[in-house]
N, CA, C, O and CB atoms as a CASP TS submission, in Angstrom:
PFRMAT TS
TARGET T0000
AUTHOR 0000-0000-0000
METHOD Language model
MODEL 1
PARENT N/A
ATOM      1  N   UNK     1     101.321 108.420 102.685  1.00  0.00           N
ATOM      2  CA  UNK     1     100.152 108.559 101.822  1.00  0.00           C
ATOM      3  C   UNK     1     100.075 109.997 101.311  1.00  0.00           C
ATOM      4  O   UNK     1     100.447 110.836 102.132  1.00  0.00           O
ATOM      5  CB  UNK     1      98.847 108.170 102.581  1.00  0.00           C
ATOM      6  N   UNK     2      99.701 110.420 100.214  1.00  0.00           N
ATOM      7  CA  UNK     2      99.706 111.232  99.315  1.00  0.00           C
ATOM      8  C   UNK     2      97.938 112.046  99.876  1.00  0.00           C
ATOM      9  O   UNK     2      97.980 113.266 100.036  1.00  0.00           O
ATOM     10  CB  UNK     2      99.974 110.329  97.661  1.00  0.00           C
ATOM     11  N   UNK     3      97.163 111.652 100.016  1.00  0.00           N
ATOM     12  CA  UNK     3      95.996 112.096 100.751  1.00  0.00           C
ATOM     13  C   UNK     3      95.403 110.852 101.762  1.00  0.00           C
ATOM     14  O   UNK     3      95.669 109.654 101.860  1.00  0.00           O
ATOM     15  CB  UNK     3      94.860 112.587  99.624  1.00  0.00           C
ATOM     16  N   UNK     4      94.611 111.625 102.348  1.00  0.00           N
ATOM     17  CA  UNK     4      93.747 110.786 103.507  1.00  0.00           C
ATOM     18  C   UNK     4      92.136 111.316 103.889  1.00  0.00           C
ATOM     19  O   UNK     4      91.881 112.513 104.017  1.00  0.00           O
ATOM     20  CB  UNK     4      94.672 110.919 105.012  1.00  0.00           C
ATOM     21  N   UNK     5      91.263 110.401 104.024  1.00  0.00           N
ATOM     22  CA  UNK     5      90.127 110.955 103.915  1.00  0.00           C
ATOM     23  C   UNK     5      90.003 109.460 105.733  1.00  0.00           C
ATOM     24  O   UNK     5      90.613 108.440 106.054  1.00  0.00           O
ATOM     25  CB  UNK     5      89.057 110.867 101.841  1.00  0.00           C
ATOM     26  N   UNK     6      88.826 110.317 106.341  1.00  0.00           N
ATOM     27  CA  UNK     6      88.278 109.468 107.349  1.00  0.00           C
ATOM     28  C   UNK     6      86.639 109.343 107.444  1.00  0.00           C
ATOM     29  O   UNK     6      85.932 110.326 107.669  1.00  0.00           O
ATOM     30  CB  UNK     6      88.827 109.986 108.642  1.00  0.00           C
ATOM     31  N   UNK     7      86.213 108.252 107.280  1.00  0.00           N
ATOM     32  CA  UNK     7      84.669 108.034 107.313  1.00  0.00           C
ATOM     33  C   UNK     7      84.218 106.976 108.966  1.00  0.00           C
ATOM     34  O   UNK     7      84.921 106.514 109.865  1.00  0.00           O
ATOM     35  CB  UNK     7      84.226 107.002 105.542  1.00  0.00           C
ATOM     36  N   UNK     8      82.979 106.964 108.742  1.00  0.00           N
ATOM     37  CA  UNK     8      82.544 106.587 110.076  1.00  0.00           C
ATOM     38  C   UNK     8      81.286 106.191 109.207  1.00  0.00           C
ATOM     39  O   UNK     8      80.270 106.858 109.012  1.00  0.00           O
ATOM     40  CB  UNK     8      82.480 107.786 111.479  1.00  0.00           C
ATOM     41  N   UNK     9      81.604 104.976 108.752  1.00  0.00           N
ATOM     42  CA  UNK     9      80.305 104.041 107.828  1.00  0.00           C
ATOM     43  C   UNK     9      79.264 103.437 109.452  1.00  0.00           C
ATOM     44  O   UNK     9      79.574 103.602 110.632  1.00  0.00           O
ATOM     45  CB  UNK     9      81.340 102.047 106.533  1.00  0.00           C
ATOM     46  N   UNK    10      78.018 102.735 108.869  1.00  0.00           N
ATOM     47  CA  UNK    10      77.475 102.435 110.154  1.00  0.00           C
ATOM     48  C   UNK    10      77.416 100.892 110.305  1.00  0.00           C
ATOM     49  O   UNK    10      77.937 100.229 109.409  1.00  0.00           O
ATOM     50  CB  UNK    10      76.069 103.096 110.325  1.00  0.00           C
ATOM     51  N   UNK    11      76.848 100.275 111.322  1.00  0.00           N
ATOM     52  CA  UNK    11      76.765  98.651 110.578  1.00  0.00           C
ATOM     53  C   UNK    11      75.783  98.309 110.087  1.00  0.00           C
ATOM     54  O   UNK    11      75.408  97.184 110.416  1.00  0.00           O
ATOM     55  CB  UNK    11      76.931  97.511 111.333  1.00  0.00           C
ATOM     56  N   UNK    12      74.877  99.120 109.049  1.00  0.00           N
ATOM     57  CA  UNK    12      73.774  98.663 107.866  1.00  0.00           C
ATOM     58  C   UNK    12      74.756  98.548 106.606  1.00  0.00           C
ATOM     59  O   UNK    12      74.396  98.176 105.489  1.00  0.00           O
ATOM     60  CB  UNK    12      72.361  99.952 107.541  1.00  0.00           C
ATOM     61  N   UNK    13      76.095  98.940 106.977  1.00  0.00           N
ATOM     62  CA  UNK    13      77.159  98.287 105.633  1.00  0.00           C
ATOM     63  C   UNK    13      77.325  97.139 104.979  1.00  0.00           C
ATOM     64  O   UNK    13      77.721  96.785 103.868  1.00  0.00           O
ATOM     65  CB  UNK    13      78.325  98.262 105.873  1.00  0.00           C
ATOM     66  N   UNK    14      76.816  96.523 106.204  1.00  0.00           N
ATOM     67  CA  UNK    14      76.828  94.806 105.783  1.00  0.00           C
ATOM     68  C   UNK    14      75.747  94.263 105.107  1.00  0.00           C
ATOM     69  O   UNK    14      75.592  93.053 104.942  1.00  0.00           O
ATOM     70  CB  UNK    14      76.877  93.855 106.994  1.00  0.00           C
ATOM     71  N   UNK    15      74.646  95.531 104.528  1.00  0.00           N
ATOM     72  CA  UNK    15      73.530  95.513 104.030  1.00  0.00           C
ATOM     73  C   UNK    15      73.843  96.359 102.960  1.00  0.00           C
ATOM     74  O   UNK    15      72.857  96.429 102.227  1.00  0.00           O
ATOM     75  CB  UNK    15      72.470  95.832 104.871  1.00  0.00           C
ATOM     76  N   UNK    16      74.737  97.006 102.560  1.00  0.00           N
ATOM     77  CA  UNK    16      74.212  98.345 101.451  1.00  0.00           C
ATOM     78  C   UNK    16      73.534  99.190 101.898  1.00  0.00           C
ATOM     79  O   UNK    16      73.014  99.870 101.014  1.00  0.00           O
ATOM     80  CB  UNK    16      73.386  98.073 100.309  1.00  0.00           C
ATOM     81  N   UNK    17      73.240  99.531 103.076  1.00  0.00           N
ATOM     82  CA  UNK    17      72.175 100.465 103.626  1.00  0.00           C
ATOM     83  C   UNK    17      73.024 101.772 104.706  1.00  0.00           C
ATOM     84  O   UNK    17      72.507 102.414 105.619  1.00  0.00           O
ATOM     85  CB  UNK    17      70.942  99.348 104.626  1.00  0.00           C
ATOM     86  N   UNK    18      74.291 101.834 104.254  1.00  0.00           N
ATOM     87  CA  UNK    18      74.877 102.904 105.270  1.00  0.00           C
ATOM     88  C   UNK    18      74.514 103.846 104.996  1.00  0.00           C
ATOM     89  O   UNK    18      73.789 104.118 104.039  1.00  0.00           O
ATOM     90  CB  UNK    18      76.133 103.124 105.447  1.00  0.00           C
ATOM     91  N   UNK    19      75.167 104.878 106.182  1.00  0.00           N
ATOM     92  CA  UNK    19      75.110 106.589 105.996  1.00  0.00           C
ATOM     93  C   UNK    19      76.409 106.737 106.854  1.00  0.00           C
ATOM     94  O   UNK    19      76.642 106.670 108.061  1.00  0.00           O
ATOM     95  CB  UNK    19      73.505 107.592 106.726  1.00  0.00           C
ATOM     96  N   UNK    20      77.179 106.972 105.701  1.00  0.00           N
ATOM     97  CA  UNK    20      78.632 107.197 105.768  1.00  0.00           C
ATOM     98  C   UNK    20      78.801 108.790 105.987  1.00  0.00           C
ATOM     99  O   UNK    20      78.262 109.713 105.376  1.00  0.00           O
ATOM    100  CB  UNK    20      79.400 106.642 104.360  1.00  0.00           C
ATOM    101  N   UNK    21      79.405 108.807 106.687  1.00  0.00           N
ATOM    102  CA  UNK    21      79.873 110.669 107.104  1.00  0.00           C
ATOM    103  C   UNK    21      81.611 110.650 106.368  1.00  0.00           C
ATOM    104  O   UNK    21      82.519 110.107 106.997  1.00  0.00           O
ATOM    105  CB  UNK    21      79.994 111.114 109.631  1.00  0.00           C
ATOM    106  N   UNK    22      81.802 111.143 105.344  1.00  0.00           N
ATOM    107  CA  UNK    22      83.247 111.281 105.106  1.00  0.00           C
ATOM    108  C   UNK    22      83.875 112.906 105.397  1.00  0.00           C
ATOM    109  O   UNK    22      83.248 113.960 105.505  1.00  0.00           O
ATOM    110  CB  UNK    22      83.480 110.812 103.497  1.00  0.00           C
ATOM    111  N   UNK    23      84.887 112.727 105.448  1.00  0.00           N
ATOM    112  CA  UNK    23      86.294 114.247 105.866  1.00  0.00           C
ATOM    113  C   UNK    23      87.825 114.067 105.195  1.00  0.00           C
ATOM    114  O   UNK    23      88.379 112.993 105.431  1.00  0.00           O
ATOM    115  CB  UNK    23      86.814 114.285 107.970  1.00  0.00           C
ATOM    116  N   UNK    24      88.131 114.486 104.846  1.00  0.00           N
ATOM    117  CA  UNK    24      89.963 114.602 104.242  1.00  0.00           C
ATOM    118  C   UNK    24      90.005 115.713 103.116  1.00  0.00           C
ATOM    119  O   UNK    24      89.486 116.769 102.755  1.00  0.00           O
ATOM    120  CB  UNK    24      90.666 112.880 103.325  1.00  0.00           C
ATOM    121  N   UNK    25      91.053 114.689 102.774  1.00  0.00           N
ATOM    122  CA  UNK    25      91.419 115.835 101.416  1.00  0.00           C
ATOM    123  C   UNK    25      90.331 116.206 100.379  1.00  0.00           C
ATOM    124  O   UNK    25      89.789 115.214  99.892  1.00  0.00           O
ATOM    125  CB  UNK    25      92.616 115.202 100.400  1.00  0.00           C
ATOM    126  N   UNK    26      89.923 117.294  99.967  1.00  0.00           N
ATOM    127  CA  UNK    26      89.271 117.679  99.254  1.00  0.00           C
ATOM    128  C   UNK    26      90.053 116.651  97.907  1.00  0.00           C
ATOM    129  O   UNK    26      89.245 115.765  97.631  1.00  0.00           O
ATOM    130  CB  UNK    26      89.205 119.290  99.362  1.00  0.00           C
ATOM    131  N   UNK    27      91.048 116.549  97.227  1.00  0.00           N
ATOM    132  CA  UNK    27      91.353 115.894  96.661  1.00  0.00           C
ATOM    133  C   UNK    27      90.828 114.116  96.013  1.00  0.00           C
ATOM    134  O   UNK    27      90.704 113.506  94.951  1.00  0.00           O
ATOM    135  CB  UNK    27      92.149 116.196  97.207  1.00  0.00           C
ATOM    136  N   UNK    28      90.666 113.921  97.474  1.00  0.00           N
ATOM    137  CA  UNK    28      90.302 112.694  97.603  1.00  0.00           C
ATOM    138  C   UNK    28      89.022 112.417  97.387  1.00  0.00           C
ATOM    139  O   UNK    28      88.593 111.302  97.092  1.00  0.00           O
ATOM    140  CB  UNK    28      90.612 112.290  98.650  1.00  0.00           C
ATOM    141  N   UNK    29      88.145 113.765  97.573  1.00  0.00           N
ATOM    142  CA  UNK    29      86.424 113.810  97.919  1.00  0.00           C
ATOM    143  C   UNK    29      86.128 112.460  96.911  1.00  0.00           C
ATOM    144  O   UNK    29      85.756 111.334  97.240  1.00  0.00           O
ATOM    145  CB  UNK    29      85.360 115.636  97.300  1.00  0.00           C
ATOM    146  N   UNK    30      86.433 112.998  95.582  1.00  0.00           N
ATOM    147  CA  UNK    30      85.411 112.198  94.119  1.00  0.00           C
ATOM    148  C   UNK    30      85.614 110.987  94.535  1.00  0.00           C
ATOM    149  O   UNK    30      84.704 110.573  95.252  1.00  0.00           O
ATOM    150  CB  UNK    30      85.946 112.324  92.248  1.00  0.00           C
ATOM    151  N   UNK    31      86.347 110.367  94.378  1.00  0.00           N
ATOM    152  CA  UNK    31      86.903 108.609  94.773  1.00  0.00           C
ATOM    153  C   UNK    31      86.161 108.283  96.041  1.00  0.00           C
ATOM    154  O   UNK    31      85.565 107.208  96.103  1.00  0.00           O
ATOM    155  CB  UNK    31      88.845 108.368  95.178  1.00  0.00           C
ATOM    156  N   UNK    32      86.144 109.205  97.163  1.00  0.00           N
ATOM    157  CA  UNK    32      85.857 108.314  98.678  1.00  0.00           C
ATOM    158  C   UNK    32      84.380 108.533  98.146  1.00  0.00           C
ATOM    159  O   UNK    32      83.753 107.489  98.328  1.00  0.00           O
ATOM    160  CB  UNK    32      86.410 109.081 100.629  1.00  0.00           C
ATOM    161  N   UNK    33      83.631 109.466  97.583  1.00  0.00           N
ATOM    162  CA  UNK    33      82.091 109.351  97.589  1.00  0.00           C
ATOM    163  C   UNK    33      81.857 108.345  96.471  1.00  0.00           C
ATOM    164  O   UNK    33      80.669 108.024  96.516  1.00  0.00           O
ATOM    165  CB  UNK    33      81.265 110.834  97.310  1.00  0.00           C
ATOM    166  N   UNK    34      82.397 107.807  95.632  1.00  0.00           N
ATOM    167  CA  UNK    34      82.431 106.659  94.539  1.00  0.00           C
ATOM    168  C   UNK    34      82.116 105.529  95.538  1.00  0.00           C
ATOM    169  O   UNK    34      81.046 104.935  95.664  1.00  0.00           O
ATOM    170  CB  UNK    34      84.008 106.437  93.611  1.00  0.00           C
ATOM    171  N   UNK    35      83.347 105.339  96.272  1.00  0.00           N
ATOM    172  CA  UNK    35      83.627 103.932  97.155  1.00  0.00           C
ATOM    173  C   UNK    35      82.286 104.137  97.791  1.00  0.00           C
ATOM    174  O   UNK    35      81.246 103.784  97.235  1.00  0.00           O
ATOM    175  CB  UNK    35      85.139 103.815  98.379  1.00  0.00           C
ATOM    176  N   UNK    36      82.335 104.836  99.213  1.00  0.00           N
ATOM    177  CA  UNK    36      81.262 104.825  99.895  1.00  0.00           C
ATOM    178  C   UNK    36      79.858 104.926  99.617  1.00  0.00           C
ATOM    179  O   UNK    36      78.985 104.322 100.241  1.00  0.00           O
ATOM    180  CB  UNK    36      81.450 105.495 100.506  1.00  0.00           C
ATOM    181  N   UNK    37      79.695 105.613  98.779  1.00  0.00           N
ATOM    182  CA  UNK    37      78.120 105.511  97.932  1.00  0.00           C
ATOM    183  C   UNK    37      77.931 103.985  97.398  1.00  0.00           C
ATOM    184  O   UNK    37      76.768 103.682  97.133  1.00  0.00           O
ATOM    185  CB  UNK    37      78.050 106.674  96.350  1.00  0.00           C
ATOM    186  N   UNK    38      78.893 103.019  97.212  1.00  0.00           N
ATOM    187  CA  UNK    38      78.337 101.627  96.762  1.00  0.00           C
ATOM    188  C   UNK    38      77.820 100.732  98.326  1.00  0.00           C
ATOM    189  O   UNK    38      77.194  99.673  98.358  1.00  0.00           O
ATOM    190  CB  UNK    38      79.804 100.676  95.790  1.00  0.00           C
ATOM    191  N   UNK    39      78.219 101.396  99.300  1.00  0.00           N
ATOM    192  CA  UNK    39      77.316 100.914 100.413  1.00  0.00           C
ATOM    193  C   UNK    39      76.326 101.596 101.047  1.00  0.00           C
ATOM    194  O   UNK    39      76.106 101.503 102.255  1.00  0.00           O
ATOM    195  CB  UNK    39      77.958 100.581 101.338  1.00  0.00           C
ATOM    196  N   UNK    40      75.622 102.385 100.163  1.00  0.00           N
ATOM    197  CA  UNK    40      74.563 103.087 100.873  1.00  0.00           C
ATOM    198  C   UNK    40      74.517 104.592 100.406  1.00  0.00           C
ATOM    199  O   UNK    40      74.828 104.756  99.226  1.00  0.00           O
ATOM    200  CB  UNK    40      74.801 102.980 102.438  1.00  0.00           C
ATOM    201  N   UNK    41      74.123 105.923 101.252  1.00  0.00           N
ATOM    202  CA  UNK    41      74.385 106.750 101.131  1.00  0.00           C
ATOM    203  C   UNK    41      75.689 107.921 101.685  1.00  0.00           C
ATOM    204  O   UNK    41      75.794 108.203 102.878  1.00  0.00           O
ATOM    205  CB  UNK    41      73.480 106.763 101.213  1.00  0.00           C
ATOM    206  N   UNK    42      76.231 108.269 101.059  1.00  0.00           N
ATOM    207  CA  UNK    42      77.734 109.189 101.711  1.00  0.00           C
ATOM    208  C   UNK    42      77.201 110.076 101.660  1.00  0.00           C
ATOM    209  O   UNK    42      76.287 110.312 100.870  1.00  0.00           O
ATOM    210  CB  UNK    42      79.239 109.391 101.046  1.00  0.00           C
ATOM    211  N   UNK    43      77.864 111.180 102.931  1.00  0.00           N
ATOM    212  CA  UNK    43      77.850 112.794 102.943  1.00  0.00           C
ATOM    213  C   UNK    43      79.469 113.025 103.061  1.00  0.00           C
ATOM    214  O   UNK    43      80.166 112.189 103.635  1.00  0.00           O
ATOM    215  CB  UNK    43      76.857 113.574 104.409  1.00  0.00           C
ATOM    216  N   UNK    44      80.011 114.189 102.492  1.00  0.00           N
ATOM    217  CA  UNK    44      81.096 114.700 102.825  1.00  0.00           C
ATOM    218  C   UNK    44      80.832 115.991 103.545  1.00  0.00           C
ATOM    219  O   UNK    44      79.935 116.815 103.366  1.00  0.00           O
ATOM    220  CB  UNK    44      81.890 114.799 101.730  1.00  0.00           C
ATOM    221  N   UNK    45      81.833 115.973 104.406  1.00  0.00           N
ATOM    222  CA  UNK    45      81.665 116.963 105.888  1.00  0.00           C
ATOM    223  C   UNK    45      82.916 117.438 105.449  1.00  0.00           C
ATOM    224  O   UNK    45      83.579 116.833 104.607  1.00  0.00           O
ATOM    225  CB  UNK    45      81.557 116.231 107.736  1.00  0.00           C
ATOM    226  N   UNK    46      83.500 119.160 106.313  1.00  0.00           N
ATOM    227  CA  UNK    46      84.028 119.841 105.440  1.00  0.00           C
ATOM    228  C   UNK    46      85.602 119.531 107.147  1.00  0.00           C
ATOM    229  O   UNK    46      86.808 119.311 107.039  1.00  0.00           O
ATOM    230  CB  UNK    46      82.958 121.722 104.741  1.00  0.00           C
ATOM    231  N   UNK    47      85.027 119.627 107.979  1.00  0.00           N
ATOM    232  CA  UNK    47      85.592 119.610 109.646  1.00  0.00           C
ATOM    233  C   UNK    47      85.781 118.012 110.085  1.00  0.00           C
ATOM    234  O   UNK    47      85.142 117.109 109.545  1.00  0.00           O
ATOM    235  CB  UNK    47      84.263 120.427 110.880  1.00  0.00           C
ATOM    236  N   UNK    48      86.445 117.869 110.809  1.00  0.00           N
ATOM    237  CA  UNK    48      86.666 116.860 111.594  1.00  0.00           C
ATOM    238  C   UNK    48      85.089 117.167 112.919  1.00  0.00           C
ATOM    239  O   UNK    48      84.249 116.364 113.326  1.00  0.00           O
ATOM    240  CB  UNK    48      88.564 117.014 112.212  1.00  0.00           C
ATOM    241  N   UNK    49      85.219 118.162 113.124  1.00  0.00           N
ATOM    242  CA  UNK    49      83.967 118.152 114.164  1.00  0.00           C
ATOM    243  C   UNK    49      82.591 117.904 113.526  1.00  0.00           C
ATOM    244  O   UNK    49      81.757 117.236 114.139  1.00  0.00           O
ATOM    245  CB  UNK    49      83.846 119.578 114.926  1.00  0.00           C
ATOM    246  N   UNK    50      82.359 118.358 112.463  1.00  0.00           N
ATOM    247  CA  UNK    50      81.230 117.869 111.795  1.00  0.00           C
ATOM    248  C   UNK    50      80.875 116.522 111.504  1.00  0.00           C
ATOM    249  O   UNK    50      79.749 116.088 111.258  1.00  0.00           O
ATOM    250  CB  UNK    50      81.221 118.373 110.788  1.00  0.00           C
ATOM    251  N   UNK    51      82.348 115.682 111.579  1.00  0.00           N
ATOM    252  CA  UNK    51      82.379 114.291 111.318  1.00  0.00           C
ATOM    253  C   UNK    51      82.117 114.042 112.812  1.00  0.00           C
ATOM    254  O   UNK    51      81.001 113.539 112.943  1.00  0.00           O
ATOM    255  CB  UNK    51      83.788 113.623 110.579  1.00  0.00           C
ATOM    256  N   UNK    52      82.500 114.147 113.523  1.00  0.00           N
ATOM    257  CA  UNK    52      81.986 113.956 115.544  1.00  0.00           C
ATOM    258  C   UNK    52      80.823 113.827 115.123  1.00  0.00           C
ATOM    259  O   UNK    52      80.323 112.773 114.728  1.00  0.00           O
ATOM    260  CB  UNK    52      82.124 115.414 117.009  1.00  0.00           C
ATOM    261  N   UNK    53      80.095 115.319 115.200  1.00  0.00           N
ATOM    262  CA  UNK    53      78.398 115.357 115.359  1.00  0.00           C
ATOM    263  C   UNK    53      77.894 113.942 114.480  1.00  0.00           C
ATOM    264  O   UNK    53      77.277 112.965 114.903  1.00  0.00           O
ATOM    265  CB  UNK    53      77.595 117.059 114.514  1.00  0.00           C
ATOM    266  N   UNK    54      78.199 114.117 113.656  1.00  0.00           N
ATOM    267  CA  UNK    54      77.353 112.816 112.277  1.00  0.00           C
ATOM    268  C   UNK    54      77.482 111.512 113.243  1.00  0.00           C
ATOM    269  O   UNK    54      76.491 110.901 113.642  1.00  0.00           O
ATOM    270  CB  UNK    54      78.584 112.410 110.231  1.00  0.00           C
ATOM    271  N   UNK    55      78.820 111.158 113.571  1.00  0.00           N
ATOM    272  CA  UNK    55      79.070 109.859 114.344  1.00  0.00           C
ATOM    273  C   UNK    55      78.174 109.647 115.702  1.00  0.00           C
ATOM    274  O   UNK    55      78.105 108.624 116.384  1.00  0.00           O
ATOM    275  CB  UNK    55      80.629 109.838 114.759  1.00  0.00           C
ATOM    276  N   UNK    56      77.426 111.052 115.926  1.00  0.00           N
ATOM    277  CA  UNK    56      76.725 110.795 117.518  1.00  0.00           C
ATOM    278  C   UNK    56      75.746 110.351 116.968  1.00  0.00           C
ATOM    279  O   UNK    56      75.263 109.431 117.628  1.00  0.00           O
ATOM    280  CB  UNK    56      76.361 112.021 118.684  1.00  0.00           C
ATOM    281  N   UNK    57      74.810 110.725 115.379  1.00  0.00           N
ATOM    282  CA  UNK    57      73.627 110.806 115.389  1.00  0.00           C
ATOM    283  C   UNK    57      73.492 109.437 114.569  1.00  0.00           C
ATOM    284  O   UNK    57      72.564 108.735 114.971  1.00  0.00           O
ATOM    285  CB  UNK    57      73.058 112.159 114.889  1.00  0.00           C
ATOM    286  N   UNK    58      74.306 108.863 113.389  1.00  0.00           N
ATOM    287  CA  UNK    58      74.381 107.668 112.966  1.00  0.00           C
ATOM    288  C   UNK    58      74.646 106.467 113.701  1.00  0.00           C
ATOM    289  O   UNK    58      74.072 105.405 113.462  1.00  0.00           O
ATOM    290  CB  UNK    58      75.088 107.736 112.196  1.00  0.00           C
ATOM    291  N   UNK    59      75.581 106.640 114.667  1.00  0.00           N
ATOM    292  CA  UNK    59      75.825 105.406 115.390  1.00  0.00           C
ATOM    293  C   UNK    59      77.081 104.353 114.084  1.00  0.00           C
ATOM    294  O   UNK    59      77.034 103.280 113.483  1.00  0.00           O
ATOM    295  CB  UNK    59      73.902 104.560 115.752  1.00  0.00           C
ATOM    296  N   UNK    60      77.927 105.362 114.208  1.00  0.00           N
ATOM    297  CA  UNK    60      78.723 104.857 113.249  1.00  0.00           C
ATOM    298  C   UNK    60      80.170 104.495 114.336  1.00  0.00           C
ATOM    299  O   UNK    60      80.390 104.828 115.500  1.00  0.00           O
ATOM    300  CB  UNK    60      78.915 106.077 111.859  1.00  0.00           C
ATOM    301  N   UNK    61      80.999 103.651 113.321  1.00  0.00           N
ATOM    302  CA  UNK    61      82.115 103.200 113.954  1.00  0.00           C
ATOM    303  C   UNK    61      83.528 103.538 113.224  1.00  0.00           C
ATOM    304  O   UNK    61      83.604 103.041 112.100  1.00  0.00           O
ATOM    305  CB  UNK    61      81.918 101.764 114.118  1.00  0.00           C
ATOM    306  N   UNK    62      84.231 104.002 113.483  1.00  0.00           N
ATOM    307  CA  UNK    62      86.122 104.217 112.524  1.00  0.00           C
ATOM    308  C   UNK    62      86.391 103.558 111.330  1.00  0.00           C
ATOM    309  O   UNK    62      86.449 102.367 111.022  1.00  0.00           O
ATOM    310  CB  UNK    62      87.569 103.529 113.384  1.00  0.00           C
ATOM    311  N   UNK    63      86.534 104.544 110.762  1.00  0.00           N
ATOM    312  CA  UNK    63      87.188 103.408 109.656  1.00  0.00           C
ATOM    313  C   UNK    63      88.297 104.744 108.780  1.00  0.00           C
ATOM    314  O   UNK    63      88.099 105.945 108.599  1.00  0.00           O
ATOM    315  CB  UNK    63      85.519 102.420 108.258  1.00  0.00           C
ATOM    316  N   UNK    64      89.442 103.852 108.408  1.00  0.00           N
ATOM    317  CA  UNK    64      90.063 104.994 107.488  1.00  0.00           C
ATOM    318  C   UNK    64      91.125 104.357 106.151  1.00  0.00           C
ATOM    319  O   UNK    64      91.496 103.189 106.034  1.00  0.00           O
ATOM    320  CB  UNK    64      91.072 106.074 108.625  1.00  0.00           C
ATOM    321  N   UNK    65      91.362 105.195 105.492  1.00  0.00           N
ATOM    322  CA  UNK    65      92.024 105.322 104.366  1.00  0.00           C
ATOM    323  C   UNK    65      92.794 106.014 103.541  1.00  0.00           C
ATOM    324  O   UNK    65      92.566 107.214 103.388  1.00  0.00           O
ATOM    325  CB  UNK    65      91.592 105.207 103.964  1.00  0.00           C
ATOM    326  N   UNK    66      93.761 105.433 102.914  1.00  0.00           N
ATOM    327  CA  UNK    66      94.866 106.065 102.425  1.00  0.00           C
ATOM    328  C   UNK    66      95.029 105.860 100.886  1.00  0.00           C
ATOM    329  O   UNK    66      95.502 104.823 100.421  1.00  0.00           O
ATOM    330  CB  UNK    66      96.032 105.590 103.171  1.00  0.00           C
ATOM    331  N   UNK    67      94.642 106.825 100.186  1.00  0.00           N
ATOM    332  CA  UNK    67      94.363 106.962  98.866  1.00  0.00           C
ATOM    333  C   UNK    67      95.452 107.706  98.033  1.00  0.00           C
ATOM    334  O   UNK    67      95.293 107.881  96.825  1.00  0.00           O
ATOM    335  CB  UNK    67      93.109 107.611  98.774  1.00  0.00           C
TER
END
Protein backbone atom coordinates (compact mmCIF):
# COMPACT_ATOMS: atom_id res chain seq x y z
CA UNK A 1 0.00 0.00 0.00
CA UNK A 2 1.11 3.36 -1.07
CA UNK A 3 -0.35 5.03 2.35
CA UNK A 4 -2.15 3.80 5.45
CA UNK A 5 -4.28 5.57 7.83
CA UNK A 6 -5.80 3.64 11.20
CA UNK A 7 -9.19 4.63 12.82
CA UNK A 8 -11.01 3.25 15.82
CA UNK A 9 -14.81 4.08 14.64
CA UNK A 10 -17.30 3.21 17.65
CA UNK A 11 -20.42 0.93 17.43
CA UNK A 12 -22.95 4.04 16.94
CA UNK A 13 -21.53 3.31 13.20
CA UNK A 14 -24.25 1.18 12.62
CA UNK A 15 -26.26 4.35 13.24
CA UNK A 16 -24.32 7.26 11.54
CA UNK A 17 -23.61 8.43 14.92
CA UNK A 18 -19.72 7.64 15.34
CA UNK A 19 -16.72 9.45 16.72
CA UNK A 20 -14.05 8.13 14.73
CA UNK A 21 -10.42 8.93 15.98
CA UNK A 22 -8.23 8.69 12.68
CA UNK A 23 -3.93 8.56 12.33
CA UNK A 24 -1.65 7.79 9.10
CA UNK A 25 -0.44 9.42 6.36
CA UNK A 26 -0.96 12.94 6.31
CA UNK A 27 -1.49 12.19 2.64
CA UNK A 28 -4.30 10.17 3.17
CA UNK A 29 -5.92 12.72 5.85
CA UNK A 30 -8.60 14.39 3.00
CA UNK A 31 -10.10 10.95 1.78
CA UNK A 32 -10.13 9.09 5.38
CA UNK A 33 -12.05 12.34 6.87
CA UNK A 34 -14.47 12.18 3.59
CA UNK A 35 -15.11 8.34 4.31
CA UNK A 36 -15.38 8.58 8.02
CA UNK A 37 -17.35 11.77 8.38
CA UNK A 38 -20.30 9.85 6.36
CA UNK A 39 -20.67 7.86 9.64
CA UNK A 40 -20.77 10.42 12.08
CA UNK A 41 -18.15 12.69 13.30
CA UNK A 42 -14.08 12.17 12.52
CA UNK A 43 -11.10 13.70 14.34
CA UNK A 44 -7.63 13.29 12.92
CA UNK A 45 -4.94 12.69 15.61
CA UNK A 46 -1.41 13.54 14.66
CA UNK A 47 0.37 10.19 17.07
CA UNK A 48 -0.51 6.77 17.33
CA UNK A 49 -0.75 7.54 21.19
CA UNK A 50 -3.25 10.14 20.76
CA UNK A 51 -5.22 7.53 18.84
CA UNK A 52 -4.78 5.12 22.32
CA UNK A 53 -6.13 7.99 24.52
CA UNK A 54 -9.34 8.67 22.02
CA UNK A 55 -9.92 4.72 21.96
CA UNK A 56 -10.06 4.74 26.01
CA UNK A 57 -12.53 7.57 26.05
CA UNK A 58 -14.86 6.56 22.92
CA UNK A 59 -15.04 2.99 23.47
CA UNK A 60 -14.04 2.34 20.02
CA UNK A 61 -12.90 -0.88 18.28
CA UNK A 62 -9.88 -1.52 15.18
CA UNK A 63 -10.41 -0.96 12.11
CA UNK A 64 -7.88 -0.22 9.19
CA UNK A 65 -7.06 0.74 5.71
CA UNK A 66 -5.11 0.83 2.78
CA UNK A 67 -5.57 3.69 0.47
Amino acid sequence: AKQYIRTMPNVAASVQNSMTTITGDNEAKIIAMEIFSSIGQAIWVNTEDQLDIATAVAGSEIGRAHV
